[in-house]
CSV table of C-alpha atoms in Angstrom, one decimal:
chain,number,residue,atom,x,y,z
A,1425,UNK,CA,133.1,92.7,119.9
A,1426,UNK,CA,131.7,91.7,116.6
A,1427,UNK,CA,134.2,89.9,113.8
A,1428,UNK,CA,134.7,91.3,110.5
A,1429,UNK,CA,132.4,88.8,109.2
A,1430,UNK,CA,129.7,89.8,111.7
A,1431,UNK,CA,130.2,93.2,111.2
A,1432,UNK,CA,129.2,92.9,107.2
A,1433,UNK,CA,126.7,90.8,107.7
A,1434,UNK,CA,124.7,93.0,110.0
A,1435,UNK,CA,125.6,96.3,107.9
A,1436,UNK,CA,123.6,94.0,105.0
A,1437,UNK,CA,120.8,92.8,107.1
A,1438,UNK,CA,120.4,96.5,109.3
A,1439,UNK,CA,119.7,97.5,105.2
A,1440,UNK,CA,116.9,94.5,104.4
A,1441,UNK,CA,115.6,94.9,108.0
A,1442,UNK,CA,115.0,98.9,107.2
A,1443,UNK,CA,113.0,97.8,103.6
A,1444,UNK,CA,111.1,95.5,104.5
A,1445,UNK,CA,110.1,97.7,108.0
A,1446,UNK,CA,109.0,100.2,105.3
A,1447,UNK,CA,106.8,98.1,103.0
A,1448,UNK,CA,105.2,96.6,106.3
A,1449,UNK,CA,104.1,99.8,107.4
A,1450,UNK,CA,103.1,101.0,103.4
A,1451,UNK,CA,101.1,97.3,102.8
A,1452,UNK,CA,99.5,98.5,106.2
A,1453,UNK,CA,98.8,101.7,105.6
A,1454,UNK,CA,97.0,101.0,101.7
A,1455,UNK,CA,93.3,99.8,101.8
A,1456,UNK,CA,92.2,96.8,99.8
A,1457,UNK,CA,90.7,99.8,97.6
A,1458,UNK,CA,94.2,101.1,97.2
A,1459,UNK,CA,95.7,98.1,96.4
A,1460,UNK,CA,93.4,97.5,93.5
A,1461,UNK,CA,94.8,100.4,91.6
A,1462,UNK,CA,97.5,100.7,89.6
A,1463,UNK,CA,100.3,102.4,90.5
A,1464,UNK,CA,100.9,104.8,87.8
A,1465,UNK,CA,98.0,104.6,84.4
A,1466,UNK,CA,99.1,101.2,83.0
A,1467,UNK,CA,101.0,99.6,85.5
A,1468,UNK,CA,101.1,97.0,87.5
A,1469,UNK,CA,98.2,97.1,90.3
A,1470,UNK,CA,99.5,97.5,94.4
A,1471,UNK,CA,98.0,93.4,94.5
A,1472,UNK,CA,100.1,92.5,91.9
A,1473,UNK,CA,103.1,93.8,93.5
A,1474,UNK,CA,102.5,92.8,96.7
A,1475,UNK,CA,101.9,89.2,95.7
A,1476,UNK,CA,105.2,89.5,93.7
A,1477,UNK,CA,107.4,90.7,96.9
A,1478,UNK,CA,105.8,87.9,98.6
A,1479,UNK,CA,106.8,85.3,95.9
A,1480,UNK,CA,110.3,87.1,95.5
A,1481,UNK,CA,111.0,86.5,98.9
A,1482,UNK,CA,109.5,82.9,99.2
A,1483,UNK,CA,111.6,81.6,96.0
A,1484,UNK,CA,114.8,83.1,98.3
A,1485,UNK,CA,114.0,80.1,100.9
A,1486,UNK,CA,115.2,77.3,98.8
A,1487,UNK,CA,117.7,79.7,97.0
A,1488,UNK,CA,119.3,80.4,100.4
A,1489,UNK,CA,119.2,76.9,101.7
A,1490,UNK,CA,116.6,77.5,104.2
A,1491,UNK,CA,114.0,74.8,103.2
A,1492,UNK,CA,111.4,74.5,100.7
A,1493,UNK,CA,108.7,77.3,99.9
A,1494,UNK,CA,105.9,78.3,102.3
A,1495,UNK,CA,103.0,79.4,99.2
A,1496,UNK,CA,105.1,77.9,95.9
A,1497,UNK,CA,101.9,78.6,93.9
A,1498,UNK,CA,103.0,82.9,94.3
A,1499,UNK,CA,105.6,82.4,91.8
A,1500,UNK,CA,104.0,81.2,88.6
A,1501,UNK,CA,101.0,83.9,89.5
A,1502,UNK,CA,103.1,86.9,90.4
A,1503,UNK,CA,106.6,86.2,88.8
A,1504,UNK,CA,106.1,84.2,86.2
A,1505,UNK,CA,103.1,85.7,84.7
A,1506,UNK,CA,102.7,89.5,84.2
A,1507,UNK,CA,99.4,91.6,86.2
A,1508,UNK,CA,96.2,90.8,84.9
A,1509,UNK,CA,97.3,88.0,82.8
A,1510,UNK,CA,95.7,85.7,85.6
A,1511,UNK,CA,92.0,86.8,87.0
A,1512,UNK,CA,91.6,84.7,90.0
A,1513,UNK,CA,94.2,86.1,92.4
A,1514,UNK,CA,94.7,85.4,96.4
A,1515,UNK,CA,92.6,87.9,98.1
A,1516,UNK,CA,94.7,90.4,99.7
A,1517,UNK,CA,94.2,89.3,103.2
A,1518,UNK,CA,95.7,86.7,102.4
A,1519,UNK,CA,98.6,88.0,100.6
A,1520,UNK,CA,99.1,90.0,103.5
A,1521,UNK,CA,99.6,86.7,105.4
A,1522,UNK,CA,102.1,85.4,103.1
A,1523,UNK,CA,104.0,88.4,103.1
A,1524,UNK,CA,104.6,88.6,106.5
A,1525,UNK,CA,104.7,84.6,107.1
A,1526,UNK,CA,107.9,84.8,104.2
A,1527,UNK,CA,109.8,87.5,105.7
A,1528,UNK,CA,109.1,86.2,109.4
A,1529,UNK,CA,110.6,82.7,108.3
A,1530,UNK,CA,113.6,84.2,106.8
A,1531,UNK,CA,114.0,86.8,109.3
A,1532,UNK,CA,114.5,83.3,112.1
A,1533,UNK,CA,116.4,81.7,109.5
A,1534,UNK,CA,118.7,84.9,109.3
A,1535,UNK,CA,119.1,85.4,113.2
A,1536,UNK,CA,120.0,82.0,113.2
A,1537,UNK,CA,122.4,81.4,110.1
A,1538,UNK,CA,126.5,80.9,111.2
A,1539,UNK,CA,128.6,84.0,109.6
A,1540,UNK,CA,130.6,82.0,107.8
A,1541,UNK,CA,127.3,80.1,106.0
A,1542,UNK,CA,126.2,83.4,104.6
A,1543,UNK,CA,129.6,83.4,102.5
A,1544,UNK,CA,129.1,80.3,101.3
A,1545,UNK,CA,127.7,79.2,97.6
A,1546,UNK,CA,123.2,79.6,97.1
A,1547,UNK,CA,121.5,77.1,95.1
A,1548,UNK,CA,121.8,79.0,92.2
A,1549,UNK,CA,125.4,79.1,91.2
A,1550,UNK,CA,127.7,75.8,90.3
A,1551,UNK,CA,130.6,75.1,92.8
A,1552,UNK,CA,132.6,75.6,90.0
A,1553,UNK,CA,131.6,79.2,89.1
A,1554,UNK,CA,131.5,79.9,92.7
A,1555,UNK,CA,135.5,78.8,93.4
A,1556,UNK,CA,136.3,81.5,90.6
A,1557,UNK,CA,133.3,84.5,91.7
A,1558,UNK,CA,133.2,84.0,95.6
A,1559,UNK,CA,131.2,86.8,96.4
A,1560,UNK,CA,128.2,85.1,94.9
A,1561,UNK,CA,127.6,83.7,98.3
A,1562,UNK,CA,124.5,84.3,100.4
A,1563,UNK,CA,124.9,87.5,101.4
A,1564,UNK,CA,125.2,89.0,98.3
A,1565,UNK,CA,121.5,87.7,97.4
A,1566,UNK,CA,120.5,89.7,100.6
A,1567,UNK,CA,122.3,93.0,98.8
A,1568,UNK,CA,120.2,92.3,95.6
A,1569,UNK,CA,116.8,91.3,97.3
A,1570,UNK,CA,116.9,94.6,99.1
A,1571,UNK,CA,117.3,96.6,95.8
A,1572,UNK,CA,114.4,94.8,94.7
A,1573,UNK,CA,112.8,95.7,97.8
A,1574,UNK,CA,113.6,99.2,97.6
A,1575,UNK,CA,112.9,99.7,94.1
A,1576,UNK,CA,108.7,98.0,94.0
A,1577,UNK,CA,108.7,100.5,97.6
A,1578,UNK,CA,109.6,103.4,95.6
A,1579,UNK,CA,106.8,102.6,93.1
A,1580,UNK,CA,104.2,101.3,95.7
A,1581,UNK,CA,104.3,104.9,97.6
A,1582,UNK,CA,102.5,105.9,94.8
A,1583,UNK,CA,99.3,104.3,95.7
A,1584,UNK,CA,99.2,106.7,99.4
A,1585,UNK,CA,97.5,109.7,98.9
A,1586,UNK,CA,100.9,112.0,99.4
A,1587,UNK,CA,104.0,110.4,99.1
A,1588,UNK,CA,107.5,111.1,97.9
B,1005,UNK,CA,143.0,85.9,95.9
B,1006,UNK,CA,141.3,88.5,97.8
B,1007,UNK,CA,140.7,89.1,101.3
B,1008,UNK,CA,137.8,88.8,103.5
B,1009,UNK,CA,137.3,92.5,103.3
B,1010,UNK,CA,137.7,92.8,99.4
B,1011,UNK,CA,135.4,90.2,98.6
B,1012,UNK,CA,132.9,92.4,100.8
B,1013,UNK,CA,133.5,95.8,99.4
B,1014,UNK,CA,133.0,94.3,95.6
B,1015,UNK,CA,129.7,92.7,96.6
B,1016,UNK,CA,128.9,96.0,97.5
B,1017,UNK,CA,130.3,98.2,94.6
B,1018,UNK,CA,129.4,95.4,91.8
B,1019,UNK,CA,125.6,96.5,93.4
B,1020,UNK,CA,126.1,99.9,93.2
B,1021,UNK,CA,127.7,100.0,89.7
B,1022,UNK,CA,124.6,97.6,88.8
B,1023,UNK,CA,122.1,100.4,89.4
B,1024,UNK,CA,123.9,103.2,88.5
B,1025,UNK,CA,124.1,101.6,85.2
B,1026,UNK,CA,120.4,100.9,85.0
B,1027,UNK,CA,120.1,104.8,85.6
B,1028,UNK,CA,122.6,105.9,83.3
B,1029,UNK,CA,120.9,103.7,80.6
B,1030,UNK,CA,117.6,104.9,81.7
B,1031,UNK,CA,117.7,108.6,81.6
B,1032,UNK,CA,120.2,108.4,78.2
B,1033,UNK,CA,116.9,107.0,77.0
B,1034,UNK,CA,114.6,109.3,78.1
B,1035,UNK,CA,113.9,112.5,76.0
B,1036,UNK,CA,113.7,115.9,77.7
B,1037,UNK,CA,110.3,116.2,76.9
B,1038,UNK,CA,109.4,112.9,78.9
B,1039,UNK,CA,111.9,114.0,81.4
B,1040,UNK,CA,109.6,117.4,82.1
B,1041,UNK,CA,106.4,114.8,82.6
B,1042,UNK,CA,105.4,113.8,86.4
B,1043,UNK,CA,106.4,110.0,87.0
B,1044,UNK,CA,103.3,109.2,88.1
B,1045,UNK,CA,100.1,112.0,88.4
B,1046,UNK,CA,100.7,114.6,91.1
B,1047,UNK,CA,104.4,113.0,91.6
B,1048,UNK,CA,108.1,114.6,91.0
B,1049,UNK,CA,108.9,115.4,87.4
B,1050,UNK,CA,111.7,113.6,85.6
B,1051,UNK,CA,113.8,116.6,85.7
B,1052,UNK,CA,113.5,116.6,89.1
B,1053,UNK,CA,114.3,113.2,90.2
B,1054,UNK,CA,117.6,113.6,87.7
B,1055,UNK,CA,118.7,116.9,90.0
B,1056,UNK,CA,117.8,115.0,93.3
B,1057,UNK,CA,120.1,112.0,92.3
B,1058,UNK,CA,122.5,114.2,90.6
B,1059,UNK,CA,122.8,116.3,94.5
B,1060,UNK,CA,122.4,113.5,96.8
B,1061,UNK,CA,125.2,111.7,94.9
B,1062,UNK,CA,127.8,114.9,95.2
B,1063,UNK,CA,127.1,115.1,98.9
B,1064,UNK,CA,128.4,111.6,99.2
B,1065,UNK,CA,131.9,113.4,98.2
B,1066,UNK,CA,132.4,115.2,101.6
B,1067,UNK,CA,130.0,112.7,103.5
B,1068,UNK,CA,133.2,110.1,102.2
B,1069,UNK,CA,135.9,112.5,102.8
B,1070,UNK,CA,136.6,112.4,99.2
B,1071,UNK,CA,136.5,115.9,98.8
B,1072,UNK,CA,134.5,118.8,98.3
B,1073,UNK,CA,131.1,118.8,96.0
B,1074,UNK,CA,131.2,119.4,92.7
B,1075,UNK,CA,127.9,121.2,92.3
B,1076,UNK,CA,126.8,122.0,95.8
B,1077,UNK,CA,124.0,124.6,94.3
B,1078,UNK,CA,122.0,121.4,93.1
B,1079,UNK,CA,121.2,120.1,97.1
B,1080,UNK,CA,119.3,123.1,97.9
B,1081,UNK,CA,117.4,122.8,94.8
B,1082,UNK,CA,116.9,119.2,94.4
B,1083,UNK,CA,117.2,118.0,98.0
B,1084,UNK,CA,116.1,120.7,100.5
B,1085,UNK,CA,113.0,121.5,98.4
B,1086,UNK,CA,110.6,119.8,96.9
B,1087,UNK,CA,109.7,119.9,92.9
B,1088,UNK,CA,107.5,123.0,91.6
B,1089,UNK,CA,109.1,125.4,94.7
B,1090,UNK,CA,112.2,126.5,92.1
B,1091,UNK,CA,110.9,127.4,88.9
B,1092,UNK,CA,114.6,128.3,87.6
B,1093,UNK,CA,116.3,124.7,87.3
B,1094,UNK,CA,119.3,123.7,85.6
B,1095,UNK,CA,118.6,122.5,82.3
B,1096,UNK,CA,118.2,118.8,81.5
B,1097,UNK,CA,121.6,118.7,79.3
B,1098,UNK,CA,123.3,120.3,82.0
B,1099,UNK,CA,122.0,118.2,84.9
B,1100,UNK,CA,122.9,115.2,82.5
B,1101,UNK,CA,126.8,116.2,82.8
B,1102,UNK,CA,126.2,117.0,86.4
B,1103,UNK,CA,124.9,113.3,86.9
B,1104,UNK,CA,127.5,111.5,84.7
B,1105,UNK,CA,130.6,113.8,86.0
B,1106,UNK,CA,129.8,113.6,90.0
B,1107,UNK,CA,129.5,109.2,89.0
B,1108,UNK,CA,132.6,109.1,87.4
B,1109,UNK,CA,134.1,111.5,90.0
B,1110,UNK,CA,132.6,108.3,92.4
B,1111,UNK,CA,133.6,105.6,90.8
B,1112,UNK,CA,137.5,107.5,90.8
B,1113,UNK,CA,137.7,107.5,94.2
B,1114,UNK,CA,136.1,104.5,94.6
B,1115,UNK,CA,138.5,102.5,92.8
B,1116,UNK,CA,141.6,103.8,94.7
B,1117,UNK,CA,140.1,103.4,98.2
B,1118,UNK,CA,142.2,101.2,100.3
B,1119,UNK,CA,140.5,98.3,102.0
B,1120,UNK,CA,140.7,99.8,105.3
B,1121,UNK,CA,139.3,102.9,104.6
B,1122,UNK,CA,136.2,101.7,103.7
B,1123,UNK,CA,135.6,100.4,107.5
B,1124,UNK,CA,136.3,103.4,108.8
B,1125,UNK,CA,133.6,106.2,109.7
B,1126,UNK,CA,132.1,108.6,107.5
B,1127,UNK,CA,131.6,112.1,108.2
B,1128,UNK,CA,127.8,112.6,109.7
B,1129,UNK,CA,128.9,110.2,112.5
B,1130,UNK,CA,131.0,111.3,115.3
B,1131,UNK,CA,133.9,109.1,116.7
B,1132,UNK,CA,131.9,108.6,119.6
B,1133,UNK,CA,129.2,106.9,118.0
B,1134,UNK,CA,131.5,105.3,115.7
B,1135,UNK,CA,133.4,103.3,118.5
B,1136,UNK,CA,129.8,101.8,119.7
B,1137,UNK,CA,128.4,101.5,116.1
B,1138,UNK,CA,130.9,100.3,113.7
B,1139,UNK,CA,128.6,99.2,110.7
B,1140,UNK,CA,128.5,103.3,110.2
B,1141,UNK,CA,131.1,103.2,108.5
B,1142,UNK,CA,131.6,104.5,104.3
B,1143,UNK,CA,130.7,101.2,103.2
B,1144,UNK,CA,127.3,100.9,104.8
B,1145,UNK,CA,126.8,104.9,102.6
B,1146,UNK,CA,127.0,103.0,99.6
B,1147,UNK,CA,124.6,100.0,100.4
B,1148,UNK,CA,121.9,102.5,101.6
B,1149,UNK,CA,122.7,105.4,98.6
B,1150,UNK,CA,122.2,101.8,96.4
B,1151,UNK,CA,118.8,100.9,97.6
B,1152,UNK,CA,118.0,105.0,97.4
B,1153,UNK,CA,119.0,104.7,94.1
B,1154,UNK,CA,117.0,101.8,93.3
B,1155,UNK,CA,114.2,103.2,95.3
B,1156,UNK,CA,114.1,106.4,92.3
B,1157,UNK,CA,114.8,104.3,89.1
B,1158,UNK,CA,111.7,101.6,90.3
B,1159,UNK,CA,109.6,105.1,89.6
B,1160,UNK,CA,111.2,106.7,86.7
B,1161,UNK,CA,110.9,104.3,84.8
B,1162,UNK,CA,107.1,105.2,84.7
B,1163,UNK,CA,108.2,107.6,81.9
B,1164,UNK,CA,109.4,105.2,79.5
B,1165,UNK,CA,106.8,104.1,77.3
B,1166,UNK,CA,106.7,100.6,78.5
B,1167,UNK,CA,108.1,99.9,81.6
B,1168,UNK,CA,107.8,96.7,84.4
């Protein structure tokens, strides 16, 4: 019998576990010829996206707590600066490594992590804020990550040759 | 003070109102001209993806037990086929309304839910189930019609003229 507390947490993880399950099997699925494309005329390329997941969810390492940053180059390449403003990107084997590495480490680190340490403060709110807006606790960084998720997935099934 | 639960449920809402707001602003921007355009080439129209949100959001009505749908016409066309099958749609202004009124129709509800009722089941799951799998409850409907939702606005905003 789960608590409350447990109960949340995995309604919020079953949700980031189902994401990031999908963009594994889509960065699968898309050739290094597909991921050189854009993903609608003008946009941002499949490698430039699938660097900037793998930043997104290496910066959410030290946000969370959970130690420092695997690949902290990712962010100033695919956050920080916008697609094709930087010409000498990881190859996408490689991104493909960090990807998974990132989402492996936080996926132990979740497993792991008490209930009540998921409603506790991240890095990036002051204890004071925090005592007045609680629910900017761990968890809720989960809630927005997978929105993230979801939203770059909706654009990346673009790059398949049918999608949705 | 809130309780354990409420803190939960308005991590969860304060998600959803965040995208549904990014939407509203988003297609309040978008002309019906750029609505008619494919998001990306060979993809769902605009108008489309406006009548698929505009359905899937009514059937959360009777999925939430919060009564019956206010446009059940749109699912068949938006939901149960794809684009280009229906050549008679709705027009744009109207599926606007329909959008904005099944939202605020939502939010209504939303609002005056009790606590409780959020963790119990919701109405595609039988009690059976529901005993063994408790996270299928009306709350876990909104986190995964959130990341749905941001799963859609990630691609319309292809249609804006400069988009991220």
């Amino acid at each position: 019998m789960k608590t409350q507390e447990e109960l949340f947490i995995k309604m919020v993880l079953d949700a980031w576990d189902t994401q990031i399950k999908r963009m594994d099997d889509l960065f699968s699925s898309l050739s290094d010829e597909q991921l050189m494309k854009e993903i609608a005329p003008g946009r941002n390329r499949g490698i430039y996206l699938l660097g900037h997941m793998a930043a997104v969810h290496d910066r959410m390492l030290p946000l969370l707590g959970l130690g420092e940053q695997l690949n902290s180059e990712l962010y100033k390449i695919f956050v920080e600066n916008p697609d094709k403003a930087i010409t000498q990107l990881p190859s996408i084997g490689n991104l493909k490594v960090y990807w998974k590495n990132v989402n492996t480490t936080l996926s132990k680190h979740f497993i792991n992590l008490p209930a009540t340490e998921w409603f506790q403060k991240h890095n990036s709110v002051s204890g004071e804020d925090f005592a007045k807006e609680p629910h900017r606790n761990k968890l809720n960084i989960i809630i927005n990550r997978t929105n993230h998720l979801a939203s770059h997935l909706g654009q990346l099934v673009f790059l398949t040759s049918k999608g949705e």
